[in-house]
Amino acid sequence: MSLDANGRVRSWTLDSSKPRYVPPPGAVDAHCHVFGPAVEFPFSPNAKYLPQDAGPEALFALRDRLGFTRNVIVQASCHGTDNRATLNAIAKSAGRARGVAVVDPAISDAELEGLDQGGIRGIRFNFLKRLVDDAPKDKFLEVAKRLPAGWHVVVYFEADLLEALRPFLDAIPVPIIIDHMGRPDVTQGPGGADLRALRQLLDSRGDIWTKVSCPDRLDAAGPPYDDFVAAVGPLVEDYGDRVLWGTDWPHPNMESRIPDDGALVDLIPRIAPAPELQRKLLIGNPMKLYWPEVIVP
Ligand code: 0GY
């Protein structure tokens, strides 16, 4: 594990490989984070992990190295509901990043508008007990009802919670993105209980999307992530209009199994073999959610 003098952990590699797969021009990394810099943007007192700085410059250098054009920056739990680090990165991106915030449900309408001005297009509800102390569904629903126009919610949970969350998800009045497919057990294969439950959710309404991300978290066997590919490929094929892809850089909490970002990119053609499917996954779908004003050729 790589700790600095302050005991802050690094969960990303400084020398990821250059992928062999070349994403189509305009590709969006639709799930990544920034950490700090902590001197400017301190971590939350409730943070469950204290990472080393992974600021916008490092993120944009990785974006370019991997062959991507845009980033969707998701507020990481270590920054709590203080979205300044995310907003700072968006502001430095020259229009090439937008974001997802984490808010106190009591946030005012004016503050939500301010986040919209800063490039935020959604809020995240995190149900992972190891990451957050509290996930008040009633309050989440209230704030979901008064989001700025065009926003969505991102929901992060583990597969064993999906059934209990169904009434909550059903009541959300805006589009929903499910992070990392709700963390299915990929060793169950494409027809396993976890992915069947996710498919039922996707079939229940047309405005639920999912990120087919995090082979490094979901496939305990590690590279070349064959279980992930076998389980997720059919999902991408069947729900090609509702899938997004992201690196998850800087891979919070992955310090003991740091993935090679280039190898993650090289999985894209394995889960989405057809170029047209790759264009939806990497461009068409994320652009609809985050840059709807841009006409995608
Ligand atoms: C992810 C996953 C994780 C962490 C966070 O906000 C976060 O801290 O999302 C995780 O530890 O599983 O999506 O980055």
mmCIF file of C-alpha atoms and ligand atoms in Angstrom:
data_model
loop_
_atom_site.group_PDB
_atom_site.id
_atom_site.type_symbol
_atom_site.label_atom_id
_atom_site.label_comp_id
_atom_site.label_asym_id
_atom_site.label_seq_id
_atom_site.Cartn_x
_atom_site.Cartn_y
_atom_site.Cartn_z
ATOM 1 C CA MET A 1 0.000 0.000 0.000
ATOM 2 C CA SER A 2 1.321 3.436 -0.913
ATOM 3 C CA LEU A 3 1.018 5.886 1.999
ATOM 4 C CA ASP A 4 2.472 9.377 2.103
ATOM 5 C CA ALA A 5 3.956 11.103 5.170
ATOM 6 C CA ASN A 6 0.449 12.096 6.284
ATOM 7 C CA GLY A 7 -0.854 8.552 6.061
ATOM 8 C CA ARG A 8 -2.869 9.345 2.948
ATOM 9 C CA VAL A 9 -3.327 6.470 0.568
ATOM 10 C CA ARG A 10 -2.842 6.193 -3.198
ATOM 11 C CA SER A 11 -5.231 3.917 -5.036
ATOM 12 C CA TRP A 12 -4.161 4.612 -8.630
ATOM 13 C CA THR A 13 -1.096 3.798 -10.660
ATOM 14 C CA LEU A 14 1.217 6.547 -11.812
ATOM 15 C CA ASP A 15 2.192 4.632 -14.952
ATOM 16 C CA SER A 16 -0.854 3.088 -16.541
ATOM 17 C CA SER A 17 -0.281 1.432 -19.913
ATOM 18 C CA LYS A 18 -1.339 3.080 -23.166
ATOM 19 C CA PRO A 19 -4.414 1.150 -24.323
ATOM 20 C CA ARG A 20 -4.380 -0.690 -27.637
ATOM 21 C CA TYR A 21 -8.040 0.196 -28.145
ATOM 22 C CA VAL A 22 -8.540 3.706 -29.536
ATOM 23 C CA PRO A 23 -11.868 5.224 -28.393
ATOM 24 C CA PRO A 24 -13.855 7.086 -31.046
ATOM 25 C CA PRO A 25 -13.234 10.866 -31.072
ATOM 26 C CA GLY A 26 -15.520 12.525 -28.536
ATOM 27 C CA ALA A 27 -15.530 9.603 -26.078
ATOM 28 C CA VAL A 28 -16.689 10.365 -22.522
ATOM 29 C CA ASP A 29 -15.218 8.828 -19.370
ATOM 30 C CA ALA A 30 -18.549 8.974 -17.507
ATOM 31 C CA HIS A 31 -17.361 7.940 -14.049
ATOM 32 C CA CYS A 32 -14.267 9.381 -12.432
ATOM 33 C CA HIS A 33 -13.439 11.457 -9.371
ATOM 34 C CA VAL A 34 -11.007 14.072 -8.106
ATOM 35 C CA PHE A 35 -9.435 14.197 -4.661
ATOM 36 C CA GLY A 36 -8.428 17.651 -3.428
ATOM 37 C CA PRO A 37 -5.948 19.182 -3.647
ATOM 38 C CA ALA A 38 -6.567 18.916 0.080
ATOM 39 C CA VAL A 39 -4.876 22.209 1.011
ATOM 40 C CA GLU A 40 -7.529 23.990 -1.044
ATOM 41 C CA PHE A 41 -10.388 21.545 -0.632
ATOM 42 C CA PRO A 42 -10.135 19.670 2.672
ATOM 43 C CA PHE A 43 -11.727 16.265 3.108
ATOM 44 C CA SER A 44 -14.921 15.804 5.074
ATOM 45 C CA PRO A 45 -14.565 15.091 8.810
ATOM 46 C CA ASN A 46 -16.744 12.021 8.086
ATOM 47 C CA ALA A 47 -14.526 10.716 5.258
ATOM 48 C CA LYS A 48 -14.054 6.949 5.374
ATOM 49 C CA TYR A 49 -10.742 7.091 3.508
ATOM 50 C CA LEU A 50 -8.073 9.765 3.149
ATOM 51 C CA PRO A 51 -6.518 9.696 -0.299
ATOM 52 C CA GLN A 52 -3.517 11.487 -1.708
ATOM 53 C CA ASP A 53 -4.322 14.404 -4.010
ATOM 54 C CA ALA A 54 -5.664 13.381 -7.406
ATOM 55 C CA GLY A 55 -6.531 16.729 -8.897
ATOM 56 C CA PRO A 56 -7.770 17.964 -12.264
ATOM 57 C CA GLU A 57 -4.356 18.132 -13.945
ATOM 58 C CA ALA A 58 -3.730 14.430 -13.293
ATOM 59 C CA LEU A 59 -7.258 13.550 -14.409
ATOM 60 C CA PHE A 60 -6.979 15.479 -17.661
ATOM 61 C CA ALA A 61 -3.520 14.020 -18.390
ATOM 62 C CA LEU A 62 -5.017 10.541 -17.991
ATOM 63 C CA ARG A 63 -7.997 11.492 -20.166
ATOM 64 C CA ASP A 64 -5.628 12.475 -22.963
ATOM 65 C CA ARG A 65 -3.387 9.447 -22.514
ATOM 66 C CA LEU A 66 -6.339 7.066 -22.705
ATOM 67 C CA GLY A 67 -7.746 8.810 -25.788
ATOM 68 C CA PHE A 68 -10.886 10.308 -24.229
ATOM 69 C CA THR A 69 -12.369 13.751 -24.860
ATOM 70 C CA ARG A 70 -14.620 14.437 -21.879
ATOM 71 C CA ASN A 71 -15.054 13.489 -18.209
ATOM 72 C CA VAL A 72 -18.022 13.170 -15.904
ATOM 73 C CA ILE A 73 -16.670 13.825 -12.422
ATOM 74 C CA VAL A 74 -18.643 12.201 -9.635
ATOM 75 C CA GLN A 75 -18.273 13.772 -6.201
ATOM 76 C CA ALA A 76 -16.369 11.268 -4.064
ATOM 77 C CA SER A 77 -17.587 10.439 -0.563
ATOM 78 C CA CYS A 78 -14.337 11.649 1.041
ATOM 79 C CA HIS A 79 -15.392 15.211 0.161
ATOM 80 C CA GLY A 80 -18.827 14.785 1.738
ATOM 81 C CA THR A 81 -21.314 17.403 0.547
ATOM 82 C CA ASP A 82 -18.640 20.048 -0.135
ATOM 83 C CA ASN A 83 -18.546 19.958 -3.933
ATOM 84 C CA ARG A 84 -15.804 22.555 -4.395
ATOM 85 C CA ALA A 85 -13.129 20.095 -5.547
ATOM 86 C CA THR A 86 -15.466 18.728 -8.209
ATOM 87 C CA LEU A 87 -16.540 22.239 -9.292
ATOM 88 C CA ASN A 88 -12.905 23.346 -9.419
ATOM 89 C CA ALA A 89 -12.043 20.474 -11.763
ATOM 90 C CA ILE A 90 -15.032 21.212 -13.997
ATOM 91 C CA ALA A 91 -14.070 24.902 -14.131
ATOM 92 C CA LYS A 92 -10.531 23.971 -15.211
ATOM 93 C CA SER A 93 -11.691 21.604 -17.958
ATOM 94 C CA ALA A 94 -12.455 24.195 -20.648
ATOM 95 C CA GLY A 95 -15.935 22.754 -21.042
ATOM 96 C CA ARG A 96 -14.758 19.158 -21.239
ATOM 97 C CA ALA A 97 -16.036 18.030 -17.835
ATOM 98 C CA ARG A 98 -19.388 18.018 -16.135
ATOM 99 C CA GLY A 99 -20.282 16.542 -12.801
ATOM 100 C CA VAL A 100 -22.492 14.796 -10.310
ATOM 101 C CA ALA A 101 -22.742 16.350 -6.838
ATOM 102 C CA VAL A 102 -23.507 14.978 -3.401
ATOM 103 C CA VAL A 103 -25.752 17.376 -1.503
ATOM 104 C CA ASP A 104 -27.320 17.830 1.874
ATOM 105 C CA PRO A 105 -30.986 17.128 1.061
ATOM 106 C CA ALA A 106 -31.835 20.441 2.755
ATOM 107 C CA ILE A 107 -29.905 22.328 0.050
ATOM 108 C CA SER A 108 -31.728 25.439 -1.185
ATOM 109 C CA ASP A 109 -33.071 25.813 -4.716
ATOM 110 C CA ALA A 110 -30.640 28.719 -5.237
ATOM 111 C CA GLU A 111 -27.689 26.492 -4.291
ATOM 112 C CA LEU A 112 -28.886 23.808 -6.704
ATOM 113 C CA GLU A 113 -29.006 26.467 -9.439
ATOM 114 C CA GLY A 114 -25.458 27.468 -8.506
ATOM 115 C CA LEU A 115 -24.327 23.868 -8.963
ATOM 116 C CA ASP A 116 -26.060 23.798 -12.347
ATOM 117 C CA GLN A 117 -24.119 26.924 -13.362
ATOM 118 C CA GLY A 118 -20.945 25.138 -12.281
ATOM 119 C CA GLY A 119 -21.604 22.200 -14.617
ATOM 120 C CA ILE A 120 -23.363 19.765 -12.277
ATOM 121 C CA ARG A 121 -26.086 17.719 -13.959
ATOM 122 C CA GLY A 122 -27.093 15.232 -11.268
ATOM 123 C CA ILE A 123 -26.819 14.197 -7.628
ATOM 124 C CA ARG A 124 -25.634 10.922 -6.167
ATOM 125 C CA PHE A 125 -27.338 8.822 -3.519
ATOM 126 C CA ASN A 126 -24.788 6.487 -1.952
ATOM 127 C CA PHE A 127 -26.081 3.471 -0.010
ATOM 128 C CA LEU A 128 -22.744 1.807 0.762
ATOM 129 C CA LYS A 129 -22.438 1.586 4.531
ATOM 130 C CA ARG A 130 -18.645 1.509 4.357
ATOM 131 C CA LEU A 131 -18.707 4.911 2.581
ATOM 132 C CA VAL A 132 -21.467 6.918 4.233
ATOM 133 C CA ASP A 133 -23.045 7.100 7.701
ATOM 134 C CA ASP A 134 -26.558 7.826 6.579
ATOM 135 C CA ALA A 135 -28.772 7.379 3.485
ATOM 136 C CA PRO A 136 -32.171 8.917 4.304
ATOM 137 C CA LYS A 137 -34.485 7.720 1.527
ATOM 138 C CA ASP A 138 -37.343 10.072 2.423
ATOM 139 C CA LYS A 139 -35.071 13.122 2.269
ATOM 140 C CA PHE A 140 -33.412 11.883 -0.918
ATOM 141 C CA LEU A 141 -36.841 11.643 -2.535
ATOM 142 C CA GLU A 142 -37.740 15.167 -1.484
ATOM 143 C CA VAL A 143 -34.629 16.668 -3.042
ATOM 144 C CA ALA A 144 -35.045 14.500 -6.175
ATOM 145 C CA LYS A 145 -38.375 16.241 -6.707
ATOM 146 C CA ARG A 146 -36.847 19.708 -6.935
ATOM 147 C CA LEU A 147 -33.749 19.251 -9.077
ATOM 148 C CA PRO A 148 -32.984 21.737 -11.854
ATOM 149 C CA ALA A 149 -34.379 20.849 -15.287
ATOM 150 C CA GLY A 150 -32.499 18.121 -17.096
ATOM 151 C CA TRP A 151 -30.834 16.641 -14.010
ATOM 152 C CA HIS A 152 -30.852 12.986 -12.995
ATOM 153 C CA VAL A 153 -29.870 10.988 -9.936
ATOM 154 C CA VAL A 154 -27.033 8.491 -9.665
ATOM 155 C CA VAL A 155 -27.584 5.672 -7.186
ATOM 156 C CA TYR A 156 -24.820 3.499 -5.744
ATOM 157 C CA PHE A 157 -25.746 0.278 -3.927
ATOM 158 C CA GLU A 158 -24.701 -3.352 -3.682
ATOM 159 C CA ALA A 159 -26.748 -6.149 -5.250
ATOM 160 C CA ASP A 160 -28.214 -7.458 -2.006
ATOM 161 C CA LEU A 161 -29.950 -4.097 -1.449
ATOM 162 C CA LEU A 162 -31.740 -3.819 -4.784
ATOM 163 C CA GLU A 163 -34.975 -5.521 -3.788
ATOM 164 C CA ALA A 164 -35.363 -3.367 -0.672
ATOM 165 C CA LEU A 165 -34.589 -0.237 -2.702
ATOM 166 C CA ARG A 166 -37.193 -0.915 -5.407
ATOM 167 C CA PRO A 167 -40.022 1.229 -3.915
ATOM 168 C CA PHE A 168 -37.552 4.099 -3.444
ATOM 169 C CA LEU A 169 -36.191 3.800 -6.978
ATOM 170 C CA ASP A 170 -39.690 3.504 -8.416
ATOM 171 C CA ALA A 171 -40.648 6.804 -6.748
ATOM 172 C CA ILE A 172 -37.751 8.833 -8.173
ATOM 173 C CA PRO A 173 -39.300 11.264 -10.661
ATOM 174 C CA VAL A 174 -36.209 11.920 -12.815
ATOM 175 C CA PRO A 175 -33.866 9.653 -14.815
ATOM 176 C CA ILE A 176 -31.699 7.301 -12.751
ATOM 177 C CA ILE A 177 -28.184 6.010 -13.361
ATOM 178 C CA ILE A 178 -27.149 2.877 -11.472
ATOM 179 C CA ASP A 179 -23.460 2.914 -10.575
ATOM 180 C CA HIS A 180 -21.456 -0.165 -11.512
ATOM 181 C CA MET A 181 -24.664 -2.125 -12.331
ATOM 182 C CA GLY A 182 -25.498 -2.264 -8.622
ATOM 183 C CA ARG A 183 -22.381 -4.370 -8.058
ATOM 184 C CA PRO A 184 -23.514 -7.798 -9.290
ATOM 185 C CA ASP A 185 -21.626 -10.982 -8.508
ATOM 186 C CA VAL A 186 -20.178 -11.494 -12.001
ATOM 187 C CA THR A 187 -19.264 -15.112 -11.283
ATOM 188 C CA GLN A 188 -23.019 -15.831 -11.533
ATOM 189 C CA GLY A 189 -22.737 -15.170 -15.258
ATOM 190 C CA PRO A 190 -25.043 -13.102 -17.479
ATOM 191 C CA GLY A 191 -28.209 -14.928 -16.378
ATOM 192 C CA GLY A 192 -27.412 -14.916 -12.654
ATOM 193 C CA ALA A 193 -29.787 -13.576 -10.022
ATOM 194 C CA ASP A 194 -28.012 -10.232 -9.615
ATOM 195 C CA LEU A 195 -28.041 -9.276 -13.286
ATOM 196 C CA ARG A 196 -31.574 -10.640 -13.715
ATOM 197 C CA ALA A 197 -32.737 -8.266 -10.974
ATOM 198 C CA LEU A 198 -30.937 -5.379 -12.657
ATOM 199 C CA ARG A 199 -32.569 -6.227 -15.993
ATOM 200 C CA GLN A 200 -35.990 -6.259 -14.309
ATOM 201 C CA LEU A 201 -35.262 -2.798 -12.969
ATOM 202 C CA LEU A 202 -34.161 -1.542 -16.404
ATOM 203 C CA ASP A 203 -37.281 -3.070 -17.954
ATOM 204 C CA SER A 204 -39.543 -1.336 -15.420
ATOM 205 C CA ARG A 205 -39.099 2.065 -17.054
ATOM 206 C CA GLY A 206 -37.233 3.566 -19.973
ATOM 207 C CA ASP A 207 -35.226 6.211 -18.145
ATOM 208 C CA ILE A 208 -32.917 4.053 -16.039
ATOM 209 C CA TRP A 209 -29.307 3.786 -17.191
ATOM 210 C CA THR A 210 -26.367 1.875 -15.824
ATOM 211 C CA LYS A 211 -22.601 2.193 -15.812
ATOM 212 C CA VAL A 212 -20.906 -0.957 -17.060
ATOM 213 C CA SER A 213 -17.827 -0.074 -15.074
ATOM 214 C CA CYS A 214 -15.431 -1.371 -12.443
ATOM 215 C CA PRO A 215 -14.219 -4.783 -13.605
ATOM 216 C CA ASP A 216 -11.456 -4.216 -11.069
ATOM 217 C CA ARG A 217 -13.988 -4.061 -8.210
ATOM 218 C CA LEU A 218 -16.416 -6.684 -9.507
ATOM 219 C CA ASP A 219 -14.141 -9.403 -10.859
ATOM 220 C CA ALA A 220 -12.111 -10.788 -7.975
ATOM 221 C CA ALA A 221 -10.119 -12.990 -10.367
ATOM 222 C CA GLY A 222 -8.513 -9.820 -11.751
ATOM 223 C CA PRO A 223 -7.115 -9.274 -15.252
ATOM 224 C CA PRO A 224 -8.056 -10.235 -17.911
ATOM 225 C CA TYR A 225 -11.466 -9.909 -16.187
ATOM 226 C CA ASP A 226 -13.061 -12.794 -18.098
ATOM 227 C CA ASP A 227 -15.967 -13.196 -15.636
ATOM 228 C CA PHE A 228 -16.792 -9.512 -15.979
ATOM 229 C CA VAL A 229 -16.733 -9.681 -19.774
ATOM 230 C CA ALA A 230 -18.891 -12.821 -19.870
ATOM 231 C CA ALA A 231 -21.482 -11.345 -17.485
ATOM 232 C CA VAL A 232 -21.587 -7.793 -18.797
ATOM 233 C CA GLY A 233 -21.228 -8.223 -22.578
ATOM 234 C CA PRO A 234 -24.839 -9.468 -23.026
ATOM 235 C CA LEU A 235 -26.149 -6.583 -20.907
ATOM 236 C CA VAL A 236 -24.407 -4.065 -23.170
ATOM 237 C CA GLU A 237 -25.778 -5.843 -26.227
ATOM 238 C CA ASP A 238 -29.365 -5.876 -24.903
ATOM 239 C CA TYR A 239 -29.420 -2.364 -23.373
ATOM 240 C CA GLY A 240 -27.109 -0.549 -25.785
ATOM 241 C CA ASP A 241 -29.050 2.704 -25.505
ATOM 242 C CA ARG A 242 -28.812 2.814 -21.718
ATOM 243 C CA VAL A 243 -25.230 1.995 -20.799
ATOM 244 C CA LEU A 244 -22.364 4.295 -19.849
ATOM 245 C CA TRP A 245 -18.688 3.555 -19.279
ATOM 246 C CA GLY A 246 -16.130 5.056 -16.929
ATOM 247 C CA THR A 247 -12.632 4.427 -15.628
ATOM 248 C CA ASP A 248 -13.527 5.069 -11.965
ATOM 249 C CA TRP A 249 -10.109 6.756 -11.672
ATOM 250 C CA PRO A 250 -8.573 7.334 -9.090
ATOM 251 C CA HIS A 251 -10.213 4.092 -7.950
ATOM 252 C CA PRO A 252 -11.184 4.935 -4.345
ATOM 253 C CA ASN A 253 -10.383 2.177 -1.872
ATOM 254 C CA MET A 254 -8.599 0.028 -4.450
ATOM 255 C CA GLU A 255 -5.122 0.523 -2.999
ATOM 256 C CA SER A 256 -4.541 -3.204 -2.578
ATOM 257 C CA ARG A 257 -5.658 -4.045 -6.151
ATOM 258 C CA ILE A 258 -4.759 -0.950 -8.174
ATOM 259 C CA PRO A 259 -5.925 -1.448 -11.761
ATOM 260 C CA ASP A 260 -4.066 -0.493 -14.923
ATOM 261 C CA ASP A 261 -6.278 2.140 -16.580
ATOM 262 C CA GLY A 262 -5.038 1.173 -20.041
ATOM 263 C CA ALA A 263 -6.153 -2.422 -19.454
ATOM 264 C CA LEU A 264 -9.583 -1.173 -18.364
ATOM 265 C CA VAL A 265 -9.946 0.722 -21.654
ATOM 266 C CA ASP A 266 -8.927 -2.405 -23.558
ATOM 267 C CA LEU A 267 -11.987 -4.168 -22.133
ATOM 268 C CA ILE A 268 -14.347 -1.835 -24.020
ATOM 269 C CA PRO A 269 -14.250 -3.741 -27.328
ATOM 270 C CA ARG A 270 -14.665 -6.998 -25.401
ATOM 271 C CA ILE A 271 -17.967 -5.885 -23.807
ATOM 272 C CA ALA A 272 -19.071 -3.804 -26.828
ATOM 273 C CA PRO A 273 -17.594 -5.447 -29.931
ATOM 274 C CA ALA A 274 -19.508 -3.494 -32.599
ATOM 275 C CA PRO A 275 -18.256 0.038 -33.399
ATOM 276 C CA GLU A 276 -21.848 1.322 -33.363
ATOM 277 C CA LEU A 277 -22.322 -0.035 -29.839
ATOM 278 C CA GLN A 278 -19.049 1.557 -28.763
ATOM 279 C CA ARG A 279 -20.281 4.905 -30.087
ATOM 280 C CA LYS A 280 -23.459 4.663 -28.028
ATOM 281 C CA LEU A 281 -21.621 3.544 -24.895
ATOM 282 C CA LEU A 282 -18.892 6.169 -25.091
ATOM 283 C CA ILE A 283 -20.543 9.096 -26.875
ATOM 284 C CA GLY A 284 -24.267 9.004 -27.662
ATOM 285 C CA ASN A 285 -25.535 7.898 -24.259
ATOM 286 C CA PRO A 286 -23.369 10.063 -21.972
ATOM 287 C CA MET A 287 -23.786 13.089 -24.236
ATOM 288 C CA LYS A 288 -27.586 12.823 -23.929
ATOM 289 C CA LEU A 289 -27.308 12.987 -20.146
ATOM 290 C CA TYR A 290 -24.472 15.463 -19.685
ATOM 291 C CA TRP A 291 -24.155 17.584 -22.850
ATOM 292 C CA PRO A 292 -27.658 17.405 -24.361
ATOM 293 C CA GLU A 293 -27.116 20.747 -26.097
ATOM 294 C CA VAL A 294 -24.299 19.313 -28.247
ATOM 295 C CA ILE A 295 -25.422 17.662 -31.469
ATOM 296 C CA VAL A 296 -23.580 14.380 -31.789
ATOM 297 C CA PRO A 297 -22.894 13.558 -35.448
HETATM 298 C C1 0GY B 1 -16.740 4.457 -6.797
HETATM 299 C C2 0GY B 1 -16.746 3.514 -5.737
HETATM 300 C C3 0GY B 1 -16.345 3.710 -4.457
HETATM 301 C C4 0GY B 1 -16.165 4.951 -3.802
HETATM 302 C C5 0GY B 1 -16.889 6.038 -4.009
HETATM 303 O O1 0GY B 1 -17.653 8.129 -3.462
HETATM 304 C C6 0GY B 1 -16.845 7.265 -3.196
HETATM 305 O O2 0GY B 1 -16.020 7.365 -2.306
HETATM 306 O O3 0GY B 1 -17.765 6.089 -4.974
HETATM 307 C C7 0GY B 1 -16.142 2.506 -3.649
HETATM 308 O O4 0GY B 1 -15.365 2.570 -2.678
HETATM 309 O O5 0GY B 1 -16.738 1.446 -3.958
HETATM 310 O O6 0GY B 1 -17.700 4.538 -7.562
HETATM 311 O O7 0GY B 1 -15.795 5.191 -6.979
#
